[in-house]
């Protein structure tokens, strides 16, 4: 059976994502298409604009067969943690092909690059350490070390300064580390750069961040028609009417309260609080009226915007280093099912007995310890975005079913 | 020099308080009148309706000469902790007479009662332990044990079921424990019962709680005219216009967020979290839409409303058992000056060199460790009540001066 796996955030699901789904169907003809998706918070450390349940509906409507939640600890992690968690889940799900979009669009240079880094590990690590010691941020130090390694050789390599190339690189590294038999496949992304906010009113594909910006600006939602599938657009319109579209500014008062009520020692116990950055948070929080202003004040060359943003997410969800450590050392301990088509359901009923970790369809009141960070993050997201009055709540929410 | 001391909350300052000030002036002719006042949170575990700086202005305008803040750990403590901290401060301030209002209004029965409890300590403590073991709340167990002691004798005793009598009893006990030479004096209170919410539109004295209720109801502020001094009324009107009058419902979303993001173990580290009450908080928080509803769900015979309310205040301000323990074992370590009249200023300049603990007029950025809980509580109160944009902030706020 051919099972294609993708790693997604769908924040929100738009025509670029739809293009990827169709491309995979057309090129690979998979029997089932499985997505591992971030929950309510994303890898860049932002609350998703709309909850994971709605994003699951969008994905199912567009033809994805199974949506499995990437646990919070991995979803809001550095690229290597994110990739490691997602690849492990796809591997547990018996995925045969891992498909990812990239700026490059061909797989060979990725494999060359991985090979090259592996063969020059010492050179790579020395360059990384040298860059870090100069106070350069981790992603930039990683890029510099990589550059040092590939300049040694004449083969074709992938440009890791491009964000989707970089993610793909981490996926393939994770496949190798997992000794998984999954075959990596890449297609060229059809959209503006990942974080490009430019918005072309005539184009049918716009980046997720430009769509989010449009939703938060005063502009009419009509501008978005033609950029998202109908299900995505109508769910967004519905939630916008209820005042439930979320960005960091929505949650900022709670972050501010949390930091004001914490000591430096307490903040130091939070995931990604390193090298005394907690003192900068405490120094600037009092005078900050918005999240944007706060991050502009705290950010330095060493502490990038995204790194601080992830730290702020962990502060908001009160996720401790001790919790993240256990998760990172071990591997994801469960498969949390968010949604399934009839095909997805069939796939699960055929294969779930062979899965090495449990498939969790509903979180019960009494649940395994490992689910605590996910449940906490979801409850906080639901409460702060005005969804906590909903039935069912996160505990007891059944998977979304589609087309059965 | 005759220095009269009072222990107050002024939440808000009303005609009953004005009556007390005038009565003291008329009966005792003190050279200076000193008040130890709660900060932004009160002994019953509520945020004050209006900040301590405004309440300081009210008190100065009504003729109090010095206002010293009762540190948070004592202000939001059980009656014995509250009384112990306040009496210690008055003692440091060289107060000669401690004056308190009571339902009874005569001092002899108080002294009889204290003597009686002292002489029958074993009987008292056995009765207390027996009552507590039946799951009765601390205040009720205390009252029952007291009843067991006084029924042994024929002298006149004070009825401790009345709240101001009970506070006075704790004040005198604290004087004795401190081996202080302060003379306790009591006057009969002229107002409805302390927590009586009944509001008589024609009476010139209404309870603080009935005034707060009136301020939060839709009724016009004109109803309050004649029940508060002019300064109190105009400050309340001004703050109401700015939307800054505070009750628990104002702060409830932040309490809810805090509890949702905490584990039972973490809540168990908070002051007054005892006997597993944290599990009840976690059980009921998700379904609670208001503070009132939440407390109604959590409350039991053993966990009284006020006890849970204080616990909620400590959760909101994130005050740990470790912090409270240090404070209770030691005594208040400083005198925090909130405001002074010319007379008060003169008193301080004459005597402050003889004070055994430092007088703090302004909290600096770098401050002694002991001030941390106070500063944190004030910053949280200011932020959540919409005051954090004010200059000066709690750090660097000078004492209020009046009439000089």
XYZ file of C-alpha atoms in Angstrom, chain A residues 7-336:
330
model
C 4.037 17.683 7.554
C 1.820 20.754 7.753
C 0.510 23.678 9.774
C -2.365 24.856 7.541
C -2.523 28.228 9.227
C -4.876 28.528 7.394
C -5.304 25.993 4.586
C -5.034 27.877 1.259
C -4.664 27.278 -2.478
C -0.922 26.630 -2.163
C -1.733 23.721 0.137
C -4.486 22.557 -2.202
C -1.975 22.614 -5.058
C 0.335 20.366 -3.016
C -2.449 17.859 -2.256
C -3.451 17.687 -5.927
C 0.149 17.419 -7.081
C 0.761 14.476 -4.736
C -2.418 12.731 -5.925
C -1.440 13.282 -9.547
C 2.228 12.323 -9.319
C 2.281 9.622 -6.655
C -1.244 8.157 -6.747
C -1.138 7.298 -3.044
C -3.771 4.988 -1.541
C -3.920 7.288 1.433
C -2.649 10.801 2.168
C -1.654 11.392 5.792
C -0.821 14.761 7.349
C 0.956 15.357 10.626
C -0.272 18.801 11.676
C 0.659 21.273 14.449
C -2.031 21.847 17.050
C -3.079 25.291 18.228
C 0.448 26.755 18.295
C 2.917 26.756 15.414
C 6.619 26.154 14.938
C 7.358 29.878 14.781
C 5.790 30.249 18.219
C 2.474 31.765 17.259
C -1.071 30.831 18.173
C -2.763 29.499 15.032
C -5.285 31.934 13.578
C -8.017 29.329 13.951
C -8.214 26.176 16.051
C -6.828 22.814 15.031
C -10.351 21.386 14.734
C -11.276 23.904 12.070
C -7.949 23.431 10.311
C -8.639 19.691 10.339
C -11.985 20.304 8.610
C -10.240 22.425 5.966
C -7.705 19.683 5.300
C -10.296 16.907 5.062
C -12.433 18.976 2.702
C -9.390 19.421 0.455
C -8.691 15.711 0.213
C -6.331 14.792 3.048
C -7.336 11.399 4.479
C -5.868 11.401 7.966
C -4.819 14.256 10.216
C -2.626 13.398 13.201
C -1.607 16.080 15.702
C 2.082 16.795 16.148
C 2.407 16.981 19.965
C 2.944 20.489 21.341
C 6.540 19.849 22.458
C 7.568 19.043 18.864
C 5.201 21.437 17.118
C 6.610 24.435 18.989
C 10.226 23.324 18.738
C 13.368 24.219 16.852
C 13.439 22.915 13.265
C 15.282 19.722 14.226
C 12.874 18.919 17.080
C 9.864 19.701 14.887
C 11.168 17.528 12.050
C 12.211 14.714 14.388
C 8.779 14.468 16.027
C 6.858 14.668 12.766
C 9.014 12.120 10.941
C 8.769 9.696 13.871
C 4.962 9.898 13.766
C 4.842 9.346 9.992
C 7.143 6.407 10.443
C 4.838 4.915 13.103
C 1.972 5.442 10.674
C 3.775 3.246 8.107
C 4.077 6.031 5.577
C 6.015 4.949 2.480
C 6.698 8.414 0.963
C 7.425 11.620 2.823
C 6.535 14.516 0.535
C 7.547 18.112 1.150
C 7.457 21.330 -0.798
C 10.718 23.180 -1.257
C 12.076 26.172 -3.108
C 14.461 23.836 -4.938
C 12.026 21.108 -6.014
C 14.530 18.294 -6.709
C 15.666 15.681 -4.196
C 19.230 14.889 -5.301
C 20.893 18.078 -3.958
C 19.241 17.416 -0.580
C 20.760 13.950 -0.446
C 24.161 15.320 -1.509
C 23.947 17.898 1.245
C 23.043 15.398 3.944
C 25.880 13.134 2.821
C 28.342 16.021 2.803
C 27.451 17.161 6.327
C 27.727 13.582 7.547
C 31.186 13.153 5.969
C 32.528 16.422 7.389
C 30.896 16.301 10.794
C 33.929 17.681 12.631
C 34.390 20.615 10.251
C 30.667 21.314 10.467
C 30.581 21.206 14.265
C 33.675 23.384 14.665
C 32.203 25.997 12.337
C 28.903 25.853 14.211
C 30.612 26.311 17.593
C 32.744 29.177 16.239
C 29.699 30.984 14.880
C 27.694 30.462 18.083
C 30.563 31.777 20.200
C 30.373 35.028 18.224
C 26.827 35.520 19.467
C 25.158 34.585 16.187
C 21.704 33.015 16.421
C 21.347 29.257 16.003
C 19.735 29.261 12.526
C 22.396 31.618 11.164
C 25.216 29.682 12.805
C 23.808 26.485 11.320
C 23.683 28.088 7.859
C 27.266 29.363 8.210
C 28.566 25.943 9.279
C 26.735 24.316 6.409
C 28.266 26.825 3.998
C 31.735 25.937 5.294
C 31.099 22.261 4.599
C 29.668 22.538 1.117
C 32.296 24.995 -0.103
C 34.687 22.034 0.142
C 33.040 20.205 -2.734
C 31.901 20.615 -6.331
C 28.560 18.696 -6.231
C 25.174 20.388 -6.331
C 23.826 21.298 -2.910
C 20.631 22.778 -1.626
C 20.450 26.406 -0.473
C 19.447 26.120 3.172
C 18.889 29.839 3.595
C 15.512 29.231 1.970
C 13.078 28.197 4.707
C 11.364 25.257 3.008
C 14.636 23.840 1.748
C 15.900 24.010 5.294
C 12.883 22.204 6.717
C 13.189 19.508 4.060
C 16.834 19.047 4.970
C 15.805 18.420 8.580
C 13.119 15.939 7.495
C 15.627 13.864 5.559
C 18.121 14.024 8.421
C 15.361 12.732 10.706
C 14.546 9.887 8.296
C 18.192 8.847 8.400
C 18.403 9.140 12.159
C 15.235 7.064 12.505
C 16.709 4.484 10.084
C 13.319 4.706 8.415
C 12.632 3.270 4.968
C 10.448 6.274 4.056
C 11.317 7.704 0.646
C 11.661 11.497 0.602
C 10.027 13.258 -2.340
C 10.007 16.989 -3.000
C 7.969 19.233 -5.273
C 8.632 22.838 -6.022
C 6.346 25.032 -3.950
C 3.913 27.109 -5.894
C 3.577 30.263 -3.871
C 5.340 33.338 -2.640
C 8.083 32.701 -0.065
C 6.856 31.067 3.146
C 6.846 34.200 5.250
C 6.378 36.692 2.488
C 3.595 39.040 3.496
C 3.169 40.539 0.029
C -0.347 40.117 -1.201
C -1.161 40.107 -4.864
C -4.913 40.637 -5.315
C -4.880 38.864 -8.666
C -2.804 35.795 -7.823
C -4.582 32.568 -6.845
C -1.845 31.644 -4.386
C -0.840 33.841 -1.470
C 1.278 32.913 1.530
C -0.403 31.920 4.795
C 1.123 34.904 6.575
C -0.198 37.360 3.973
C -3.648 35.786 4.310
C -3.484 36.147 8.108
C -2.439 39.764 7.736
C -5.351 40.389 5.403
C -7.764 38.806 7.911
C -6.541 41.101 10.687
C -6.505 44.253 8.593
C -9.677 46.173 7.988
C -9.871 44.956 4.390
C -12.878 42.988 3.236
C -12.779 39.226 3.159
C -13.856 39.347 -0.488
C -10.199 39.983 -1.303
C -9.478 36.476 -0.098
C -11.959 34.784 -2.398
C -9.976 32.814 -4.971
C -7.019 32.388 -2.619
C -8.501 29.710 -0.387
C -10.798 26.737 -0.990
C -14.451 27.449 -0.189
C -14.413 25.458 3.095
C -11.423 27.400 4.403
C -12.947 30.734 3.492
C -16.334 30.006 5.017
C -14.815 28.680 8.280
C -12.632 31.796 8.529
C -15.581 34.114 7.850
C -17.653 32.303 10.458
C -14.943 32.512 13.137
C -14.162 36.123 12.295
C -17.830 36.957 12.877
C -17.608 35.332 16.300
C -14.489 37.396 17.039
C -12.393 34.271 17.410
C -9.579 34.771 14.931
C -6.430 34.829 16.980
C -3.007 36.419 16.776
C -0.388 37.166 19.403
C -1.952 40.526 20.234
C -5.143 38.703 21.317
C -3.176 36.717 23.886
C -0.648 39.383 24.870
C -2.411 40.610 28.059
C -2.178 37.087 29.464
C 1.489 36.773 28.540
C 2.138 40.123 30.182
C 0.276 39.092 33.331
C 2.226 35.835 33.407
C 5.609 37.532 33.103
C 4.690 40.233 35.649
C 3.815 37.510 38.139
C 6.996 35.478 37.593
C 10.528 35.745 38.942
C 13.628 35.358 36.768
C 14.176 31.939 38.346
C 10.671 30.813 37.472
C 10.983 32.041 33.877
C 14.341 30.280 33.669
C 12.562 26.929 34.078
C 10.566 27.453 30.871
C 11.572 25.683 27.648
C 13.960 27.776 25.508
C 14.707 30.253 28.324
C 18.465 30.305 27.941
C 21.479 32.483 28.603
C 19.566 34.920 30.795
C 17.006 36.025 28.207
C 14.440 35.922 31.059
C 16.021 39.075 32.474
C 15.357 40.894 29.216
C 11.726 39.787 29.327
C 11.324 41.115 32.873
C 13.104 44.336 31.973
C 10.834 45.261 29.053
C 7.439 43.759 29.869
C 6.196 46.632 32.059
C 6.497 49.279 29.365
C 5.186 47.117 26.497
C 1.644 47.792 25.358
C 1.648 45.313 22.463
C 3.332 42.034 21.622
C 4.982 43.626 18.597
C 6.488 46.348 20.776
C 7.587 43.820 23.385
C 9.416 41.631 20.883
C 11.067 44.618 19.223
C 12.462 45.594 22.631
C 13.613 42.112 23.671
C 15.056 40.948 20.335
C 18.814 41.013 19.706
C 21.149 39.510 17.140
C 21.494 36.429 19.323
C 17.872 36.130 20.398
C 15.965 36.117 17.130
C 12.341 37.161 16.869
C 11.196 33.573 16.265
C 13.184 32.199 19.173
C 11.683 34.726 21.571
C 8.264 34.139 20.089
C 8.559 30.419 20.822
C 9.746 31.201 24.330
C 6.698 33.442 24.808
C 4.436 30.597 23.676
C 6.055 28.292 26.225
C 5.621 30.925 28.934
C 1.953 31.320 28.031
C 1.394 27.554 28.110
C 3.729 27.218 31.104
C 5.768 24.452 29.504
C 8.768 23.510 31.606
C 12.183 22.316 30.488
C 11.593 19.134 32.462
C 8.549 18.304 30.308
C 10.292 19.050 27.013
C 13.355 17.054 27.963
C 11.411 13.886 28.561
C 9.623 14.293 25.249
C 12.784 14.996 23.256
C 14.780 12.137 24.730
C 11.992 9.718 24.133
C 9.955 9.897 20.951
C 6.313 10.804 20.490
C 4.446 8.311 22.647
C 1.075 8.357 20.892
C -0.768 9.181 17.686
C -3.484 11.725 18.337
